[in-house]
Short mmCIF file of C-alpha atoms in Angstrom, two decimals:
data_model
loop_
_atom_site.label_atom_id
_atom_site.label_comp_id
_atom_site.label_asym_id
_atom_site.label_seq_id
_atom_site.Cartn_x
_atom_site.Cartn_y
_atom_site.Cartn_z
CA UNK A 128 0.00 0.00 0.00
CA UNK A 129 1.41 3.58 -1.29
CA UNK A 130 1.66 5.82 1.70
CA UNK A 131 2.02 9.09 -1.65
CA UNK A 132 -0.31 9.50 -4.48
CA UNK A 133 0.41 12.11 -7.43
CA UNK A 134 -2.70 13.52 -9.25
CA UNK A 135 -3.25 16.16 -11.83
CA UNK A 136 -4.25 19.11 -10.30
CA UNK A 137 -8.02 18.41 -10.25
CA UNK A 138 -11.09 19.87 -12.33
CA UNK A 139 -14.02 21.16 -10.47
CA UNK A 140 -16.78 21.41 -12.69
CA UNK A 141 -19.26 22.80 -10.26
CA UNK A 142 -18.65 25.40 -7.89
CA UNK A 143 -19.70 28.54 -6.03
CA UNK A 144 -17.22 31.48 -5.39
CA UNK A 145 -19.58 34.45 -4.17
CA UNK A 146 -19.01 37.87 -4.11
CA UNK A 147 -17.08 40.52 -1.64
CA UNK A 148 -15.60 39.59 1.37
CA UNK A 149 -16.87 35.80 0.87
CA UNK A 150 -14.73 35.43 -2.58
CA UNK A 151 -12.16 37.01 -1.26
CA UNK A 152 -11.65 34.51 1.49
CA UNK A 153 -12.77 30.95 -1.05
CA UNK A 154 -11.10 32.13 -4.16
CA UNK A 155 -7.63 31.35 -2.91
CA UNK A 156 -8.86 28.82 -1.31
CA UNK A 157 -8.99 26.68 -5.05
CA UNK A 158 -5.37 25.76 -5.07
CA UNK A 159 -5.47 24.70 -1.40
CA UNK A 160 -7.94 21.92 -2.00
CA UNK A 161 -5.89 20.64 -4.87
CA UNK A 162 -7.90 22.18 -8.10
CA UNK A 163 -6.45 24.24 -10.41
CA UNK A 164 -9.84 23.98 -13.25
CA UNK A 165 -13.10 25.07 -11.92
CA UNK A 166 -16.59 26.20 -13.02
CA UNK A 167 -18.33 29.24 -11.48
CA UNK A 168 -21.44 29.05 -10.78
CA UNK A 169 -23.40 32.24 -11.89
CA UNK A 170 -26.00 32.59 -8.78
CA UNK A 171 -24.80 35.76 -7.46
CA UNK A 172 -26.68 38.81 -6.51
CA UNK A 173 -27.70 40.19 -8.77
CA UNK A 174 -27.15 37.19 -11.19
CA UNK A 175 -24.62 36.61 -14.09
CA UNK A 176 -27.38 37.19 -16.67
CA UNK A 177 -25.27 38.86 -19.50
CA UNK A 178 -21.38 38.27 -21.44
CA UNK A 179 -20.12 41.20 -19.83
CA UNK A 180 -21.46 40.88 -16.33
CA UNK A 181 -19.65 37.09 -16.67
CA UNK A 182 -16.30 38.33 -18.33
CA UNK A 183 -16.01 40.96 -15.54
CA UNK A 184 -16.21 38.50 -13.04
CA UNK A 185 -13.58 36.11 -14.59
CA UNK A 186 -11.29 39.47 -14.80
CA UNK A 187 -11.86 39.67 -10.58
CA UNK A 188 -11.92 35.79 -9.67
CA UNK A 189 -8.56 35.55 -11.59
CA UNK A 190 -6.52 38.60 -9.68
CA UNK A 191 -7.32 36.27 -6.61
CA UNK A 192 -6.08 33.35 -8.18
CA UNK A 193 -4.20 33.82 -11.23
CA UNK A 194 -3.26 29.70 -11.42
CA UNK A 195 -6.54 28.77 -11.61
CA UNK A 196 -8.54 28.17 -14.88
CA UNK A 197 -11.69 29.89 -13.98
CA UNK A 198 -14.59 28.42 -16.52
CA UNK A 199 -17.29 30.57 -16.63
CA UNK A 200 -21.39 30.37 -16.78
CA UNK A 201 -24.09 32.56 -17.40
CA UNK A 202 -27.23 32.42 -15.41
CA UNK A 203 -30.37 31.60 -17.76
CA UNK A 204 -32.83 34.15 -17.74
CA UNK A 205 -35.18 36.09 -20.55
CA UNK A 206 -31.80 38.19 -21.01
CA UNK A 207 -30.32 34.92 -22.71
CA UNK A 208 -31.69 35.69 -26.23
CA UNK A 209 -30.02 33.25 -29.28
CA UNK A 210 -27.57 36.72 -30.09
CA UNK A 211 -26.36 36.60 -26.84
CA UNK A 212 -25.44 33.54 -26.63
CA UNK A 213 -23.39 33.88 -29.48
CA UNK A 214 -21.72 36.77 -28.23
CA UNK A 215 -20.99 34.83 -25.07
CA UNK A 216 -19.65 32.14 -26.90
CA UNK A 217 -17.36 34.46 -28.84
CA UNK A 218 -16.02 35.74 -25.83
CA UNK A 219 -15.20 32.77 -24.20
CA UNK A 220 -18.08 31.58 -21.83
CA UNK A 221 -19.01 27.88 -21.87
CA UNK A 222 -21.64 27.42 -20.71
CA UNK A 223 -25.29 28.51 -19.15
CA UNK A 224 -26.66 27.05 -15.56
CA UNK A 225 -30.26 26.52 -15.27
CA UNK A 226 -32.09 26.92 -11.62
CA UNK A 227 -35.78 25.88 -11.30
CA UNK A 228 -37.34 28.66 -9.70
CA UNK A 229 -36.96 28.62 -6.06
CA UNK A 230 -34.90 25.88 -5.70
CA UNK A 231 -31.84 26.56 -4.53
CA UNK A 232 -29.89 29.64 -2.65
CA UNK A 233 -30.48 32.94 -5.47
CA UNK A 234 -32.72 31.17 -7.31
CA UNK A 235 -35.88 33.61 -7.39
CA UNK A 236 -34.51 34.15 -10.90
CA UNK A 237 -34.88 31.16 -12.23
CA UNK A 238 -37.23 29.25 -14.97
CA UNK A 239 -40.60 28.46 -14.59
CA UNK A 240 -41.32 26.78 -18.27
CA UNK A 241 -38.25 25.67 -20.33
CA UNK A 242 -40.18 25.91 -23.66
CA UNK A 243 -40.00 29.48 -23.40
CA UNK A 244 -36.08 28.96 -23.99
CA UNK A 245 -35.86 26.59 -26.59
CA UNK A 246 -34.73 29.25 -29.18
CA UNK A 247 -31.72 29.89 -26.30
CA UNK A 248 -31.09 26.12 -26.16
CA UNK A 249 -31.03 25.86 -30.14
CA UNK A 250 -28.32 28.62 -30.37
CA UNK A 251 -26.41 26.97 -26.93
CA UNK A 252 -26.03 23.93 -29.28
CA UNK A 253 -25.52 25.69 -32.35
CA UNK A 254 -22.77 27.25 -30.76
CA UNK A 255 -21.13 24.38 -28.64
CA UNK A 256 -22.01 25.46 -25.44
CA UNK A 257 -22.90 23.40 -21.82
CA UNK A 258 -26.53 23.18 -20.49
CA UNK A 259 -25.87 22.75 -16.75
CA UNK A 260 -29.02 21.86 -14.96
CA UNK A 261 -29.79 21.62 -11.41
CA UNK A 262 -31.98 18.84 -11.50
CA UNK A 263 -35.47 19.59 -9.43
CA UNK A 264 -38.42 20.67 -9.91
CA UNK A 265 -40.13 23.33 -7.26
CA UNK A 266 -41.92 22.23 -4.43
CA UNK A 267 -45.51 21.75 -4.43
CA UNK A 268 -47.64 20.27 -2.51
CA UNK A 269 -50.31 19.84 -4.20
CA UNK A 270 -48.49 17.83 -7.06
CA UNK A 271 -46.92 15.65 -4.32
CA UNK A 272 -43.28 17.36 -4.87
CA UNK A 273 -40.71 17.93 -1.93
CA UNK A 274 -37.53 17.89 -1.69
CA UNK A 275 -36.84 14.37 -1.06
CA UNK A 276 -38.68 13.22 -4.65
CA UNK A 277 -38.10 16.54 -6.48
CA UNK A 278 -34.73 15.19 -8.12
CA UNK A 279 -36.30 12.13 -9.52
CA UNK A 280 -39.74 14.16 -10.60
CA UNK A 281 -37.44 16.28 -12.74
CA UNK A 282 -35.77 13.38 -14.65
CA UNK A 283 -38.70 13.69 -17.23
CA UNK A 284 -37.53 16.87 -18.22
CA UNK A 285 -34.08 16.18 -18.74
CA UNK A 286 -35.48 13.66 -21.10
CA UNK A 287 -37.31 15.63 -23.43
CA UNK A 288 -34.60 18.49 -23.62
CA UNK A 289 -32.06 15.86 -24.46
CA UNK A 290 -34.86 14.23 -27.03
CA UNK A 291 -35.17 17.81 -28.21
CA UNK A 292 -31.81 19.25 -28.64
CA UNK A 293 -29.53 15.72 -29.26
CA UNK A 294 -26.36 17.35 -29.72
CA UNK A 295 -26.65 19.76 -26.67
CA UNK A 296 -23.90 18.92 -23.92
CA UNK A 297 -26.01 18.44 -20.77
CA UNK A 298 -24.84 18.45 -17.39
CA UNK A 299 -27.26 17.15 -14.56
CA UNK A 300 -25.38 18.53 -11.52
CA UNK A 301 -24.84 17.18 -7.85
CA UNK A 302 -27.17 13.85 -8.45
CA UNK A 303 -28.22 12.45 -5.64
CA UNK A 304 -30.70 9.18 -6.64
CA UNK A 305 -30.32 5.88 -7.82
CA UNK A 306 -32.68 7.31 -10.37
CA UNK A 307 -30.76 10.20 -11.53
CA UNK A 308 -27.93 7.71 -12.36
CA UNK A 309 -29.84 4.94 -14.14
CA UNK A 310 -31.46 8.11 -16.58
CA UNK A 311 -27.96 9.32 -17.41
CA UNK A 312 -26.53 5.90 -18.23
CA UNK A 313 -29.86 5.41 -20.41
CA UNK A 314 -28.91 8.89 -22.21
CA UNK A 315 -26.61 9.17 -25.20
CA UNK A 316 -23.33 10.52 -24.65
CA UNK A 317 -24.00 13.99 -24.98
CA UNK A 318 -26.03 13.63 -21.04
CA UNK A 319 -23.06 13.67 -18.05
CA UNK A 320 -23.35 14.08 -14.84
CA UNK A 321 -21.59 15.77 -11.91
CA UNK A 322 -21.54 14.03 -7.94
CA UNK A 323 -20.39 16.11 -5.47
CA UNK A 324 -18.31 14.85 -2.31
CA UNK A 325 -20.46 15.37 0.14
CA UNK A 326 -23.41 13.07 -1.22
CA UNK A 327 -20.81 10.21 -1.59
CA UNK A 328 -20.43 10.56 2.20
CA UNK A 329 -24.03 11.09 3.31
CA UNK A 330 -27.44 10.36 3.27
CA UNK A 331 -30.63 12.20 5.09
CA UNK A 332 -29.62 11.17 8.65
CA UNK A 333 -26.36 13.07 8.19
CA UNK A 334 -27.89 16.11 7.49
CA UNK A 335 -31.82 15.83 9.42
CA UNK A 336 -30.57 18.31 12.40
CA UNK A 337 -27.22 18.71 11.08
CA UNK A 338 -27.43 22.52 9.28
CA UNK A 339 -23.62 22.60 7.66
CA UNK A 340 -24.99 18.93 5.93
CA UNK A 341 -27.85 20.73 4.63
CA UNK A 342 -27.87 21.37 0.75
CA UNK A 343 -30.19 21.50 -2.33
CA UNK A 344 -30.46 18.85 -3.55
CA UNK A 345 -30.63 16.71 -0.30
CA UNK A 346 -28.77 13.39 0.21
CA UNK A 347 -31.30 11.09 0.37
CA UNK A 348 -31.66 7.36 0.95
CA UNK A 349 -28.70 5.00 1.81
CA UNK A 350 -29.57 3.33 -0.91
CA UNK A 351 -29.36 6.35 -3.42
CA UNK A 352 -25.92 6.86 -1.79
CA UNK A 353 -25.07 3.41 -2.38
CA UNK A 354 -26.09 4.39 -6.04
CA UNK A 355 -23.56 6.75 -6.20
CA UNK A 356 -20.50 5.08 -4.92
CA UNK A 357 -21.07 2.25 -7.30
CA UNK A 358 -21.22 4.74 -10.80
CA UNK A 359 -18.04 6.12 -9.33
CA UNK A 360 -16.83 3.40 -8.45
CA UNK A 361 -17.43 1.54 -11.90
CA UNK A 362 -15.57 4.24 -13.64
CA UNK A 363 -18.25 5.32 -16.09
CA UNK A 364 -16.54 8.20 -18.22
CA UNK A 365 -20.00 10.27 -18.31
CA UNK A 366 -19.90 10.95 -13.97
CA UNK A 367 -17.16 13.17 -12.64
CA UNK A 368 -16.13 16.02 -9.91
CA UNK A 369 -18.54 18.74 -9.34
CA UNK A 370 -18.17 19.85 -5.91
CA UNK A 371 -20.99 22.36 -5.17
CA UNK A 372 -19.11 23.72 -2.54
CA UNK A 373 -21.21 26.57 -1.32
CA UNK A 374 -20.25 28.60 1.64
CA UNK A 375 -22.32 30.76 3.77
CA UNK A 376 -21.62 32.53 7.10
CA UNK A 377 -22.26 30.38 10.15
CA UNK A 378 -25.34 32.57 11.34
CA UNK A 379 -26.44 32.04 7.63
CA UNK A 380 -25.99 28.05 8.45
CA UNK A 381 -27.22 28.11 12.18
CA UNK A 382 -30.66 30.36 11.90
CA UNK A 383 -33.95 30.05 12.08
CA UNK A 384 -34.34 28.53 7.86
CA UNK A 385 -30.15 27.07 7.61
CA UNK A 386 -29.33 28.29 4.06
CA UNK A 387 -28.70 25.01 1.82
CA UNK A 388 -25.01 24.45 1.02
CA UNK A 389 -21.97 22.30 2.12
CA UNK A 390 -18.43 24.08 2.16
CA UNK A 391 -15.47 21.53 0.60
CA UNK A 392 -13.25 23.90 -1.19
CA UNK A 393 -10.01 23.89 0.92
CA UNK A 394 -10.20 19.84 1.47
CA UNK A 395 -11.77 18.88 -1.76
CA UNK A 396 -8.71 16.45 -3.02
CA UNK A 397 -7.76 14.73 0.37
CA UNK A 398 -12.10 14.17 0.97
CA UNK A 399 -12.07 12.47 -2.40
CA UNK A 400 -8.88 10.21 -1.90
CA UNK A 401 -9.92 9.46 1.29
CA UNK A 402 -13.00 8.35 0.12
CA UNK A 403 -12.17 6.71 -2.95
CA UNK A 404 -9.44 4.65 -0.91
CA UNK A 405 -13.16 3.49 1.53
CA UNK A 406 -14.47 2.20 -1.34
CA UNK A 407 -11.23 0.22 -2.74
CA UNK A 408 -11.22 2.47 -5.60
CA UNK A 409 -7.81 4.22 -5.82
CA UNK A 410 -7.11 3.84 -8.96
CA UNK A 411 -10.31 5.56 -10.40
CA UNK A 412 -9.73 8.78 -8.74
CA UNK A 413 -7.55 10.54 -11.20
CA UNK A 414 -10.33 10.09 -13.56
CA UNK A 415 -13.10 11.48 -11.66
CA UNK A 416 -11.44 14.30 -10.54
CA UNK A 417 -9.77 15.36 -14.10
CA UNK A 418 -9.87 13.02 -17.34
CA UNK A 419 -13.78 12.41 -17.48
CA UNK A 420 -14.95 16.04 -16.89
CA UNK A 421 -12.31 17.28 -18.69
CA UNK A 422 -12.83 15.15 -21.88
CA UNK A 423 -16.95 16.13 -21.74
CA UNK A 424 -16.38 19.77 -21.59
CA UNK A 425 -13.62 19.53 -24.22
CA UNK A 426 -10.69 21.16 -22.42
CA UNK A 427 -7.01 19.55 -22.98
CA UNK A 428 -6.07 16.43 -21.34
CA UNK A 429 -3.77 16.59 -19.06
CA UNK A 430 -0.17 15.55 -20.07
CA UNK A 431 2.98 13.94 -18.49
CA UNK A 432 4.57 17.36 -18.37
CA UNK A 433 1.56 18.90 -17.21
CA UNK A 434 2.49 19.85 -13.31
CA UNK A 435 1.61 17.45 -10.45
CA UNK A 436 -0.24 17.13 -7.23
CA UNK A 437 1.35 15.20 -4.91
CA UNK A 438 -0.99 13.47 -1.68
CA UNK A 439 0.66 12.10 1.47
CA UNK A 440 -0.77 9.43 3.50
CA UNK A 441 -0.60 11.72 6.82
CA UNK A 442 -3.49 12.71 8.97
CA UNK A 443 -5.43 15.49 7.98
CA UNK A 444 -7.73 17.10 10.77
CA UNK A 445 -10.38 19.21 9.22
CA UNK A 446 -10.72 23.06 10.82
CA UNK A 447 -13.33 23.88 13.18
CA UNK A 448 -14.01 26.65 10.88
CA UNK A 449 -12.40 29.70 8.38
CA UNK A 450 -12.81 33.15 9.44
CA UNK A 451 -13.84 35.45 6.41
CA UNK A 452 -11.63 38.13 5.26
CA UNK A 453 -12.85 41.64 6.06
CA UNK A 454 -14.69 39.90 9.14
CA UNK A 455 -15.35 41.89 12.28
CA UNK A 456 -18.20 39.66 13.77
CA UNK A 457 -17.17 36.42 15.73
CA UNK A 458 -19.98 34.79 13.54
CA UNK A 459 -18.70 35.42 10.28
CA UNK A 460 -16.93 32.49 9.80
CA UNK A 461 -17.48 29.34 7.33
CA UNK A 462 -17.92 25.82 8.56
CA UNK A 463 -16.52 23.02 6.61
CA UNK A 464 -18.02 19.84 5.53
CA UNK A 465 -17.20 17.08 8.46
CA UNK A 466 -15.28 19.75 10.33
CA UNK A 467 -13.08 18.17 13.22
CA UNK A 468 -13.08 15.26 11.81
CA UNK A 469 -9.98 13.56 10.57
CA UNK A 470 -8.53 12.36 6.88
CA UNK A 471 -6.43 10.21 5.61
CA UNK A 472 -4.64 12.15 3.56
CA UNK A 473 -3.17 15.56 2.34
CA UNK A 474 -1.54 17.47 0.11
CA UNK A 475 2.10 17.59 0.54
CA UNK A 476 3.02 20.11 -2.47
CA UNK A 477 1.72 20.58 -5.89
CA UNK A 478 4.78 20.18 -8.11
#
């Protein structure tokens, strides 16, 4: 048994950076989990809606970083017409995240009937861009839809927009069902998917009670965990790395309605080799966290030359917390996913 492991750096394909003082302290954060490609989620406030709104967020995430490949989203809205997509495609921007309305932290934006945007889909594929989709459909009662089912309720719609627009690349983000995985297998190979860490770890007892567990879409059944271990663990090239790390302030975590997000940034590669080594899966790691995503969004492989990460076998005891920069409230810091609790590895230098 190894006691060193050397990765690529790794390829987050879902992420969320926030604004002011909360990007400020994540941003550089990146590197220190042992990712060096990452996708930016758009959900900010106000929302990414338009090329230049995106591009001039690129321009600030990369003064705090200026290693890190920053891949950048717009946030679909009636703003999105066909032109500008093609004017976000000409400047760069890959791709365009979709939020059922009310779903998900800064979601008020989002869609209510996706046939008002096939004309914006059309031009997305026309052009070569990524339809990232977080996969639920609203709450509602009265259609028997909550949050545990709303994942697998959606799974119809991904369907017909993949029936619809065949050569679209669609992304359906942070599954968390045995059925979200068996409709992505069943889907050509223009359908991937992203898992995040955290639902590989836990399932609804883990985060019942538990507010820094608590995320949209919620881990669900051990079952649907079990799910997810086994795709991963199979090595299927269409499921890879897409965190959804998503900080918020502890008071934003610890109030009356916890705000829905799980915070993995700074640990991200040791959590995923210390999980992959659980399920006797080593050896698929460097996949999921670079080669498959990679290869679906069509960025360059990564090469011998290409520079290395190397991972010690050496505890690694996760903070109780990270203050945020500009802070001058004792509550203003960010609690990590499993924080205090110990890892089995960590990064020893990126060479």
């Amino acid at each position: 048994m190894s006691d060193s492991l050397s990765l690529p750096w790794a390829s987050d394909f879902h992420c969320h950076l926030r604004q002011g003082d909360m990007m400020d302290t994540v941003v550089p954060m990146v590197e220190q989990g042992g990712v060096r490609t990452v996708l930016a989620m758009p959900n900010l406030t106000p929302p990414l809606t338009t090329t230049q709104m995106a591009v001039d967020y690129g321009t600030a995430l990369q003064k705090l970083a200026p290693s890190v490949h920053f891949i950048l989203t717009l946030y679909l809205s009636p703003d999105l017409t066909p032109e500008e997509v093609a004017k976000a495609a000409a400047a760069g921007i890959t791709a365009v995240k979709v939020y059922p309305s009310g779903v998900t932290t800064n979601s008020d934006w989002g869609v209510l009937d996706f046939k008002v945007y096939y004309p914006t889909f059309q031009a997305m594929q026309d052009h070569n861009m990524v339809l990232c989709l977080h996969g639920e459909c609203p709450s509602d009662a009265k259609k028997g839809i909550c949050i545990l089912n709303a994942e697998e309720r959606f799974l119809a719609t991904l369907r017909e927009l993949h029936q619809e627009f065949p050569r679209l690349r669609i992304v359906l983000e942070h599954a968390t069902t045995k059925a979200a995985v068996d409709c992505v297998k069943s889907l050509g190979d223009t359908v991937a998917c992203t898992i995040t860490a955290h639902h590989l770890f836990i399932t609804i007892d883990d985060w019942a009670g538990q507010p820094h567990h608590f995320c949209k879409p919620v881990a669900k059944y051990p079952s649907d965990r079990d799910a997810l271990q086994d795709v991963v663990r199979s090595g299927h090239p269409r499921f890879f790395l897409g965190s959804d790390s998503a900080p918020h302030p502890r008071r934003s975590k610890q109030g009356e309605r916890p705000a829905a997000g799980v915070f993995t940034t700074p640990i991200l590669v040791p959590l995923m080799a210390t999980l992959f080594e659980r399920l006797g899966c080593l050896d698929k790691l460097e996949a999921f966290i670079s080669t498959f995503g990679r290869a679906f969004y069509q960025l360059p492989a990564v090469s011998s030359s290409d520079p290395r990460l190397v991972l010690k076998r050496k505890v690694l005891e996760i903070p109780e917390s990270y203050t945020i920069n500009g802070s001058t409230q004792e509550a203003d810091v960010v609690v990590p996913f499993m924080a205090k609790q110990e890892l089995a590895w960590q990064i020893y230098n990126g060479c």
